[in-house]
Amino acid sequence: MIADNDAVKMAALIQDQVCSASGVVEESLLQTQRDHGVYNLTTNLLPDRARQEARLAAGPLAGVPYLVKNLFDVAGIVTLAGSQIDAENPPATSDATLVQRLQAAGACLLGTTNMDEYAYGFSTENTTYGATRNPRNPACIAGGSSGGSAAAVASGCVPFSLGSDTNGSIRVPASLCGIYGLKPTYGRLSRAGTRPFVASLDHVGPFARSARDLALLMDVLDGPDAEDPVCTSVRYPKISPQLSEPWTPVRAAILGGYFQRWSSPEADAAVEKAGRAFQAVGPVEIAGVDQARSAAYLITAMESANLHLSNLKKRPLDFDPLVRDRFLAGALMPATHYLQAQRYRSVFKKEMQRAFEEFDLLIVPATPISAPEIGQKFADFKGQKLIARHCLGLYTQPISLVGLPALSVPIIPEGKMPLGVMLIGRPHSEALLIRAALYLEKLGLVTAHA
């Protein structure tokens, strides 16, 4: 039932009384417990809450089970953010805004998922809570930092989940696990009630197994929030009704240069497939992408280190060693680096604006390679031996710097591990990205189900 249906289908079956919300939740709880034993997905299971929400469920997602990354506040449990330090904090007293909105829509929260400590990583190889395994191949990483949320959807125990994306932490695991992962425009979805990582780069968004689910989820999650001063969202038109409109060709381009420098033949082939579907031109080069990635890297290191500076001084050995050294490096960088990196954002933003004067949709690999094995330090990036954990976000980081919406779409090579194609749009063009994904689904190019 769970593995065979997306959220839209599941809600319809419950509404038509083909099955009950309580029955669906019980099945999902059992499967989540079983899959956690194989893939190390969750940090907290909340069966009592899920059952209570199933009994009261009403709304467009009535009875549909889901999980959230363990940096979203959930009332009554500690927001771990993948750390042992935060485990000493008191439980959250209220839910994060997006959790509240999902509850109001009838969705049933099963619990929270594993992640890289403080969201600083692309692999979810957490020293304290263990590595999350990829359901497509348990010997491989699920990606990160939202690895538990992505793996839970890929395994089929829930049809959707929530994650966060600062430099690629939704798009990278979505790509490696073979599901959809949407990073909305910066500020579009409320971050109220989430543990910050890099305030000027943090986004939150959904994982799903269908374009229709992404549309419905955005309709439920979208909207202004006085609790989040960064949330710039207004009441945008609902996306779900737009999916019934015929697809209209758009001006699409495959980006080259930087975005082809490290990608595997499988990643290039997936991009070519999507490009042909959209009659894309290219490769088109955008100036300054290298510098954009460097700027995002510096801002990440320095803002996050500042956030954790007190604990870095008092208890450095309590940090995950995979994360601690990156925080320490950020704390030692001169302030001028941060200022220059922030200045460069406006420069690169203009470069991207120029690209969108000519094109509506930009296409690149979501990750240069498919999932490395757990514990694998180095990987081959088109003939270059690079640190896998740091370089899986090579293509996602520059897009995060300027807050553009981006969607990882699973175009899985036959007989190979998953790879995502990243569709990039101008600010607040999430409807276009989701409609483009639906178009690829109808052409039979997408495989996002377990």
Short mmCIF file of C-alpha atoms in Angstrom, two decimals:
data_model
loop_
_atom_site.label_atom_id
_atom_site.label_comp_id
_atom_site.label_asym_id
_atom_site.label_seq_id
_atom_site.Cartn_x
_atom_site.Cartn_y
_atom_site.Cartn_z
CA MET A 1 0.00 0.00 0.00
CA ILE A 2 2.61 2.58 1.09
CA ALA A 3 5.31 1.64 -1.41
CA ASP A 4 2.86 1.46 -4.32
CA ASN A 5 1.19 4.85 -3.86
CA ASP A 6 2.15 8.47 -3.72
CA ALA A 7 0.49 10.86 -1.27
CA VAL A 8 -2.19 12.05 -3.70
CA LYS A 9 -3.30 8.49 -4.50
CA MET A 10 -3.16 7.46 -0.86
CA ALA A 11 -5.30 10.39 0.29
CA ALA A 12 -7.85 9.57 -2.44
CA LEU A 13 -8.01 5.90 -1.37
CA ILE A 14 -8.57 6.94 2.23
CA GLN A 15 -11.22 9.48 1.24
CA ASP A 16 -13.00 6.84 -0.88
CA GLN A 17 -12.86 4.45 2.12
CA VAL A 18 -10.88 1.88 0.18
CA CYS A 19 -8.65 1.88 3.26
CA SER A 20 -8.60 3.74 6.57
CA ALA A 21 -6.22 6.39 7.82
CA SER A 22 -5.51 4.29 10.90
CA GLY A 23 -4.76 1.23 8.80
CA VAL A 24 -2.38 3.15 6.55
CA VAL A 25 -0.55 4.62 9.54
CA GLU A 26 -0.18 1.21 11.21
CA GLU A 27 1.25 -0.27 8.01
CA SER A 28 3.63 2.65 7.62
CA LEU A 29 4.79 2.41 11.24
CA LEU A 30 5.56 -1.29 10.82
CA GLN A 31 7.43 -0.73 7.58
CA THR A 32 9.36 2.21 9.02
CA GLN A 33 10.46 0.10 12.00
CA ARG A 34 11.51 -2.70 9.67
CA ASP A 35 13.31 -0.40 7.21
CA HIS A 36 15.04 1.48 10.00
CA GLY A 37 16.66 -1.79 11.03
CA VAL A 38 18.13 -2.09 7.54
CA TYR A 39 18.83 1.51 6.52
CA ASN A 40 19.07 3.44 9.85
CA LEU A 41 16.42 5.98 8.91
CA THR A 42 14.96 7.45 12.09
CA THR A 43 15.98 9.03 15.38
CA ASN A 44 12.50 9.09 16.96
CA LEU A 45 9.33 7.17 16.20
CA LEU A 46 6.08 8.68 17.47
CA PRO A 47 3.43 5.95 17.15
CA ASP A 48 1.03 7.48 19.69
CA ARG A 49 1.05 10.84 17.95
CA ALA A 50 0.67 9.24 14.50
CA ARG A 51 -2.31 7.15 15.65
CA GLN A 52 -3.98 10.15 17.27
CA GLU A 53 -3.54 12.23 14.11
CA ALA A 54 -4.93 9.36 12.02
CA ARG A 55 -8.09 9.26 14.16
CA LEU A 56 -8.63 13.00 13.68
CA ALA A 57 -7.35 13.31 10.11
CA ALA A 58 -9.17 15.66 7.76
CA GLY A 59 -7.95 17.66 4.79
CA PRO A 60 -6.14 17.15 1.48
CA LEU A 61 -3.50 14.91 3.08
CA ALA A 62 -5.85 13.12 5.49
CA GLY A 63 -4.23 9.96 6.80
CA VAL A 64 -1.03 10.25 4.77
CA PRO A 65 2.06 9.36 6.89
CA TYR A 66 5.34 11.29 6.70
CA LEU A 67 8.65 11.93 8.49
CA VAL A 68 10.70 15.06 9.10
CA LYS A 69 14.42 15.69 9.41
CA ASN A 70 15.46 15.95 13.04
CA LEU A 71 16.11 19.68 12.88
CA PHE A 72 12.38 20.45 12.72
CA ASP A 73 10.90 21.06 16.16
CA VAL A 74 8.35 18.43 17.14
CA ALA A 75 6.50 19.08 20.38
CA GLY A 76 7.55 16.78 23.19
CA ILE A 77 10.85 15.54 21.79
CA VAL A 78 14.36 17.01 21.68
CA THR A 79 15.47 18.55 18.40
CA LEU A 80 18.77 16.70 18.05
CA ALA A 81 19.98 18.17 14.74
CA GLY A 82 22.14 15.05 14.51
CA SER A 83 24.23 16.01 17.53
CA GLN A 84 24.94 14.69 20.99
CA ILE A 85 25.33 18.25 22.33
CA ASP A 86 21.75 19.23 21.52
CA ALA A 87 20.51 15.96 23.05
CA GLU A 88 20.99 17.73 26.40
CA ASN A 89 18.41 20.39 25.46
CA PRO A 90 14.82 20.26 26.74
CA PRO A 91 12.12 18.92 24.42
CA ALA A 92 10.50 21.32 21.97
CA THR A 93 7.33 22.90 23.30
CA SER A 94 5.66 23.33 19.90
CA ASP A 95 5.89 22.08 16.34
CA ALA A 96 7.74 23.87 13.56
CA THR A 97 5.46 25.89 11.30
CA LEU A 98 5.61 23.40 8.42
CA VAL A 99 4.77 20.51 10.74
CA GLN A 100 1.76 22.51 11.96
CA ARG A 101 0.63 23.09 8.38
CA LEU A 102 0.92 19.41 7.51
CA GLN A 103 -1.06 18.45 10.60
CA ALA A 104 -3.76 20.96 9.63
CA ALA A 105 -3.91 19.27 6.19
CA GLY A 106 -4.47 15.87 7.83
CA ALA A 107 -0.99 14.34 7.39
CA CYS A 108 0.22 12.02 10.15
CA LEU A 109 3.72 12.48 11.57
CA LEU A 110 5.52 9.20 12.28
CA GLY A 111 8.74 10.67 13.65
CA THR A 112 12.09 12.26 12.87
CA THR A 113 14.96 11.16 10.64
CA ASN A 114 18.73 10.81 10.79
CA MET A 115 21.02 13.51 9.38
CA ASP A 116 24.58 14.80 9.31
CA GLU A 117 25.40 16.63 12.54
CA TYR A 118 24.07 20.19 12.41
CA ALA A 119 23.33 19.59 8.70
CA TYR A 120 27.02 19.95 7.79
CA GLY A 121 27.62 17.19 5.28
CA PHE A 122 26.50 15.47 2.11
CA SER A 123 26.53 11.84 3.26
CA THR A 124 24.59 11.25 6.54
CA GLU A 125 27.50 9.27 7.96
CA ASN A 126 26.80 10.41 11.49
CA THR A 127 29.39 9.32 14.05
CA THR A 128 26.90 9.40 16.96
CA TYR A 129 23.75 8.00 15.33
CA GLY A 130 25.30 5.91 12.55
CA ALA A 131 25.23 6.10 8.78
CA THR A 132 21.97 6.02 6.85
CA ARG A 133 22.10 3.44 4.06
CA ASN A 134 20.81 3.90 0.55
CA PRO A 135 17.71 1.75 -0.14
CA ARG A 136 18.88 1.30 -3.75
CA ASN A 137 22.11 -0.30 -2.45
CA PRO A 138 22.65 -0.56 1.33
CA ALA A 139 26.42 -0.56 0.89
CA CYS A 140 26.19 3.04 -0.34
CA ILE A 141 25.44 6.35 1.35
CA ALA A 142 22.01 7.93 1.10
CA GLY A 143 23.50 11.41 0.70
CA GLY A 144 23.00 14.27 3.08
CA SER A 145 22.51 16.08 5.12
CA SER A 146 18.84 15.05 4.85
CA GLY A 147 19.74 11.41 4.22
CA GLY A 148 17.23 9.82 6.57
CA SER A 149 14.34 11.76 5.03
CA ALA A 150 15.37 10.83 1.48
CA ALA A 151 15.99 7.18 2.29
CA ALA A 152 12.61 6.86 4.01
CA VAL A 153 10.83 7.95 0.84
CA ALA A 154 13.07 5.84 -1.38
CA SER A 155 12.46 2.74 0.74
CA GLY A 156 8.71 3.22 0.44
CA CYS A 157 7.83 3.50 4.12
CA VAL A 158 6.40 7.02 3.63
CA PRO A 159 5.33 8.79 0.43
CA PHE A 160 6.92 12.11 1.40
CA SER A 161 9.15 13.73 3.99
CA LEU A 162 10.67 17.10 4.88
CA GLY A 163 14.34 18.07 4.77
CA SER A 164 16.52 21.15 4.72
CA ASP A 165 18.87 22.39 2.01
CA THR A 166 21.69 24.86 2.61
CA ASN A 167 24.14 23.81 -0.10
CA GLY A 168 22.33 20.82 -1.56
CA SER A 169 21.10 18.80 1.42
CA ILE A 170 17.76 18.00 -0.24
CA ARG A 171 18.90 17.77 -3.85
CA VAL A 172 21.97 15.59 -3.20
CA PRO A 173 20.21 12.77 -1.28
CA ALA A 174 17.25 12.96 -3.67
CA SER A 175 19.65 12.41 -6.55
CA LEU A 176 21.50 9.54 -4.87
CA CYS A 177 18.31 7.81 -3.67
CA GLY A 178 16.34 8.24 -6.91
CA ILE A 179 13.44 10.40 -5.74
CA TYR A 180 12.27 14.00 -6.11
CA GLY A 181 13.82 16.70 -3.92
CA LEU A 182 12.71 20.34 -4.11
CA LYS A 183 14.68 23.29 -2.81
CA PRO A 184 12.23 26.19 -3.08
CA THR A 185 13.20 29.82 -3.54
CA TYR A 186 15.06 31.23 -0.54
CA GLY A 187 12.48 32.44 1.96
CA ARG A 188 9.46 30.89 0.26
CA LEU A 189 8.79 28.27 2.94
CA SER A 190 8.92 29.13 6.61
CA ARG A 191 11.92 27.99 8.62
CA ALA A 192 10.29 28.87 11.95
CA GLY A 193 10.92 26.08 14.44
CA THR A 194 13.94 24.62 12.63
CA ARG A 195 17.51 24.41 13.90
CA PRO A 196 19.58 26.91 11.87
CA PHE A 197 22.79 26.00 10.09
CA VAL A 198 23.66 28.96 7.85
CA ALA A 199 20.94 31.58 8.15
CA SER A 200 21.69 33.33 4.87
CA LEU A 201 21.61 30.05 2.90
CA ASP A 202 19.15 27.76 4.74
CA HIS A 203 16.08 26.47 2.88
CA VAL A 204 13.48 23.83 3.79
CA GLY A 205 11.52 21.65 1.40
CA PRO A 206 9.96 18.28 0.54
CA PHE A 207 11.02 14.89 -0.80
CA ALA A 208 8.42 12.99 -2.80
CA ARG A 209 7.87 10.25 -5.38
CA SER A 210 5.67 12.17 -7.84
CA ALA A 211 5.30 15.64 -9.30
CA ARG A 212 1.66 15.71 -8.16
CA ASP A 213 2.78 15.20 -4.59
CA LEU A 214 5.25 18.09 -4.84
CA ALA A 215 2.47 20.35 -6.10
CA LEU A 216 0.10 19.38 -3.30
CA LEU A 217 2.83 19.71 -0.67
CA MET A 218 3.78 23.19 -1.87
CA ASP A 219 0.11 24.19 -1.78
CA VAL A 220 -0.09 23.04 1.85
CA LEU A 221 3.29 24.37 3.04
CA ASP A 222 3.34 27.71 1.22
CA GLY A 223 2.37 31.04 2.71
CA PRO A 224 3.69 33.89 4.86
CA ASP A 225 4.71 33.33 8.47
CA ALA A 226 5.20 36.14 10.97
CA GLU A 227 7.34 33.78 13.06
CA ASP A 228 10.01 33.70 10.35
CA PRO A 229 11.32 37.15 9.37
CA VAL A 230 13.12 35.62 6.37
CA CYS A 231 9.91 34.14 4.97
CA THR A 232 9.00 36.38 2.04
CA SER A 233 6.20 34.18 0.76
CA VAL A 234 2.87 35.59 -0.30
CA ARG A 235 -0.29 33.75 -1.28
CA TYR A 236 0.96 32.32 -4.56
CA PRO A 237 -1.52 30.61 -6.91
CA LYS A 238 -2.05 26.96 -6.09
CA ILE A 239 0.20 24.68 -8.11
CA SER A 240 -1.97 21.54 -8.19
CA PRO A 241 -4.64 23.00 -10.53
CA GLN A 242 -1.91 24.05 -12.95
CA LEU A 243 -0.91 20.42 -13.51
CA SER A 244 -4.04 19.81 -15.57
CA GLU A 245 -3.00 22.47 -18.07
CA PRO A 246 -1.29 21.26 -21.27
CA TRP A 247 2.49 21.50 -21.22
CA THR A 248 3.70 24.53 -23.15
CA PRO A 249 7.27 24.42 -24.49
CA VAL A 250 9.70 26.66 -22.63
CA ARG A 251 13.09 28.11 -23.47
CA ALA A 252 15.46 25.57 -21.93
CA ALA A 253 19.25 25.30 -21.83
CA ILE A 254 21.76 22.70 -20.71
CA LEU A 255 24.51 24.43 -18.76
CA GLY A 256 28.07 23.51 -19.69
CA GLY A 257 31.52 24.54 -18.54
CA TYR A 258 31.65 24.20 -14.77
CA PHE A 259 28.52 22.02 -14.77
CA GLN A 260 30.13 19.40 -17.02
CA ARG A 261 33.63 19.45 -15.55
CA TRP A 262 33.20 16.69 -12.95
CA SER A 263 30.13 14.75 -14.05
CA SER A 264 30.11 11.04 -14.84
CA PRO A 265 28.98 9.70 -18.22
CA GLU A 266 25.73 8.55 -16.55
CA ALA A 267 25.06 12.06 -15.23
CA ASP A 268 25.76 13.59 -18.64
CA ALA A 269 23.46 11.05 -20.29
CA ALA A 270 20.62 11.82 -17.87
CA VAL A 271 20.95 15.53 -18.57
CA GLU A 272 20.93 14.86 -22.31
CA LYS A 273 17.69 12.88 -21.95
CA ALA A 274 16.01 15.75 -20.12
CA GLY A 275 17.48 18.26 -22.55
CA ARG A 276 16.03 16.44 -25.55
CA ALA A 277 12.61 16.33 -23.90
CA PHE A 278 12.63 20.11 -23.53
CA GLN A 279 14.40 20.75 -26.86
CA ALA A 280 17.09 22.51 -24.87
CA VAL A 281 19.97 24.37 -26.45
CA GLY A 282 23.51 24.17 -25.19
CA PRO A 283 25.84 23.70 -23.62
CA VAL A 284 25.54 27.28 -22.36
CA GLU A 285 28.19 28.66 -20.02
CA ILE A 286 27.59 31.03 -17.12
CA ALA A 287 30.50 33.12 -15.87
CA GLY A 288 31.75 32.93 -12.30
CA VAL A 289 30.27 29.60 -11.16
CA ASP A 290 33.58 28.51 -9.60
CA GLN A 291 33.65 31.68 -7.52
CA ALA A 292 29.98 31.21 -6.56
CA ARG A 293 30.72 27.77 -5.17
CA SER A 294 33.73 29.15 -3.27
CA ALA A 295 31.62 31.98 -1.88
CA ALA A 296 28.94 29.54 -0.68
CA TYR A 297 31.66 27.39 0.89
CA LEU A 298 33.14 30.33 2.81
CA ILE A 299 29.80 31.67 3.99
CA THR A 300 28.82 28.20 5.16
CA ALA A 301 32.02 27.63 7.11
CA MET A 302 32.06 31.04 8.77
CA GLU A 303 28.38 31.51 9.64
CA SER A 304 28.04 27.98 11.01
CA ALA A 305 31.24 28.26 13.02
CA ASN A 306 30.04 31.50 14.56
CA LEU A 307 26.75 29.86 15.50
CA HIS A 308 28.58 27.10 17.40
CA LEU A 309 31.54 29.14 18.64
CA SER A 310 30.72 28.87 22.34
CA ASN A 311 30.57 25.06 22.28
CA LEU A 312 33.64 24.88 20.04
CA LYS A 313 35.56 26.67 22.78
CA LYS A 314 34.04 24.78 25.73
CA ARG A 315 33.53 21.22 24.47
CA PRO A 316 35.10 20.61 21.06
CA LEU A 317 35.41 16.85 21.63
CA ASP A 318 31.63 16.52 21.86
CA PHE A 319 31.22 17.42 18.18
CA ASP A 320 31.17 14.79 15.46
CA PRO A 321 34.81 14.75 14.28
CA LEU A 322 33.56 14.79 10.67
CA VAL A 323 32.02 18.20 11.40
CA ARG A 324 34.22 19.70 14.12
CA ASP A 325 37.25 20.36 11.93
CA ARG A 326 35.12 22.22 9.39
CA PHE A 327 33.68 24.41 12.15
CA LEU A 328 37.17 25.10 13.50
CA ALA A 329 38.41 26.06 10.05
CA GLY A 330 35.49 28.45 9.64
CA ALA A 331 36.15 30.02 13.03
CA LEU A 332 39.75 30.78 12.03
CA MET A 333 38.99 32.44 8.69
CA PRO A 334 39.46 36.24 8.47
CA ALA A 335 36.31 38.33 8.36
CA THR A 336 37.34 39.84 5.05
CA HIS A 337 36.75 36.46 3.39
CA TYR A 338 33.15 36.49 4.58
CA LEU A 339 32.57 40.05 3.41
CA GLN A 340 34.01 39.34 -0.02
CA ALA A 341 31.94 36.18 -0.35
CA GLN A 342 28.75 38.05 0.52
CA ARG A 343 29.60 40.79 -1.98
CA TYR A 344 30.04 38.21 -4.69
CA ARG A 345 26.45 37.05 -4.24
CA SER A 346 25.17 40.18 -5.98
CA VAL A 347 27.67 39.67 -8.82
CA PHE A 348 26.59 36.08 -9.43
CA LYS A 349 22.93 36.97 -9.02
CA LYS A 350 23.27 39.32 -12.00
CA GLU A 351 24.90 36.55 -14.04
CA MET A 352 21.96 34.25 -13.34
CA GLN A 353 19.47 37.03 -14.09
CA ARG A 354 21.10 37.46 -17.50
CA ALA A 355 20.69 33.74 -18.15
CA PHE A 356 16.99 33.95 -17.32
CA GLU A 357 16.50 36.81 -19.75
CA GLU A 358 17.15 34.22 -22.45
CA PHE A 359 15.93 30.99 -20.85
CA ASP A 360 13.12 29.83 -18.54
CA LEU A 361 14.64 26.51 -17.47
CA LEU A 362 18.26 25.52 -16.85
CA ILE A 363 19.34 21.85 -16.74
CA VAL A 364 22.40 20.38 -14.99
CA PRO A 365 23.25 17.18 -13.07
CA ALA A 366 22.06 17.26 -9.47
CA THR A 367 25.17 15.32 -8.46
CA PRO A 368 28.25 14.64 -10.58
CA ILE A 369 28.30 10.95 -9.62
CA SER A 370 26.04 8.31 -8.10
CA ALA A 371 26.28 7.29 -4.45
CA PRO A 372 29.73 6.30 -3.13
CA GLU A 373 30.02 3.47 -0.65
CA ILE A 374 29.72 4.11 3.08
CA GLY A 375 33.15 4.98 4.46
CA GLN A 376 34.57 5.72 1.01
CA LYS A 377 36.75 8.80 1.36
CA PHE A 378 37.63 9.54 -2.26
CA ALA A 379 35.70 9.17 -5.50
CA ASP A 380 36.46 9.68 -9.16
CA PHE A 381 35.04 12.91 -10.54
CA LYS A 382 35.79 12.68 -14.28
CA GLY A 383 39.34 11.54 -13.74
CA GLN A 384 39.98 13.64 -10.63
CA LYS A 385 40.27 11.94 -7.25
CA LEU A 386 38.33 14.19 -4.85
CA ILE A 387 36.96 13.87 -1.32
CA ALA A 388 33.49 12.42 -1.93
CA ARG A 389 31.84 13.82 1.19
CA HIS A 390 32.79 17.40 0.30
CA CYS A 391 32.26 17.30 -3.47
CA LEU A 392 28.81 15.77 -3.94
CA GLY A 393 27.44 19.32 -3.77
CA LEU A 394 29.66 20.75 -6.49
CA TYR A 395 26.65 21.53 -8.69
CA THR A 396 24.10 22.40 -6.01
CA GLN A 397 26.16 24.91 -4.01
CA PRO A 398 26.37 27.71 -6.60
CA ILE A 399 22.58 27.66 -7.03
CA SER A 400 22.06 27.95 -3.27
CA LEU A 401 24.22 31.07 -3.13
CA VAL A 402 21.55 33.11 -4.93
CA GLY A 403 18.50 31.27 -3.56
CA LEU A 404 17.06 30.02 -6.85
CA PRO A 405 14.44 27.26 -6.81
CA ALA A 406 15.84 23.92 -7.96
CA LEU A 407 14.31 20.46 -8.30
CA SER A 408 16.20 17.17 -8.44
CA VAL A 409 14.32 14.85 -10.81
CA PRO A 410 15.17 11.11 -10.82
CA ILE A 411 16.18 9.96 -14.28
CA ILE A 412 17.73 6.64 -13.35
CA PRO A 413 20.10 4.97 -15.84
CA GLU A 414 19.00 1.41 -16.61
CA GLY A 415 20.84 -1.04 -14.39
CA LYS A 416 22.73 1.75 -12.61
CA MET A 417 22.50 3.56 -9.30
CA PRO A 418 20.22 6.63 -9.29
CA LEU A 419 21.22 10.06 -10.50
CA GLY A 420 19.16 13.22 -10.47
CA VAL A 421 18.82 15.94 -13.06
CA MET A 422 18.51 19.40 -11.51
CA LEU A 423 15.95 21.75 -13.04
CA ILE A 424 16.63 25.39 -12.11
CA GLY A 425 14.22 28.30 -12.50
CA ARG A 426 14.01 31.99 -11.77
CA PRO A 427 12.81 33.01 -8.28
CA HIS A 428 9.35 31.70 -7.33
CA SER A 429 9.02 29.53 -10.46
CA GLU A 430 8.35 26.35 -8.46
CA ALA A 431 5.14 25.76 -10.46
CA LEU A 432 7.14 25.67 -13.69
CA LEU A 433 9.69 23.23 -12.24
CA ILE A 434 6.97 20.88 -10.99
CA ARG A 435 5.07 21.07 -14.28
CA ALA A 436 8.32 20.30 -16.13
CA ALA A 437 8.84 17.27 -13.88
CA LEU A 438 5.31 16.07 -14.62
CA TYR A 439 6.05 16.41 -18.33
CA LEU A 440 9.12 14.18 -17.91
CA GLU A 441 6.95 11.67 -15.99
CA LYS A 442 4.45 11.54 -18.84
CA LEU A 443 7.29 10.87 -21.28
CA GLY A 444 8.32 7.89 -19.15
CA LEU A 445 11.72 9.32 -18.24
CA VAL A 446 11.24 9.42 -14.44
CA THR A 447 11.48 6.55 -11.97
CA ALA A 448 10.81 7.67 -8.40
CA HIS A 449 8.98 4.76 -6.83
CA ALA A 450 10.49 2.11 -4.57
#
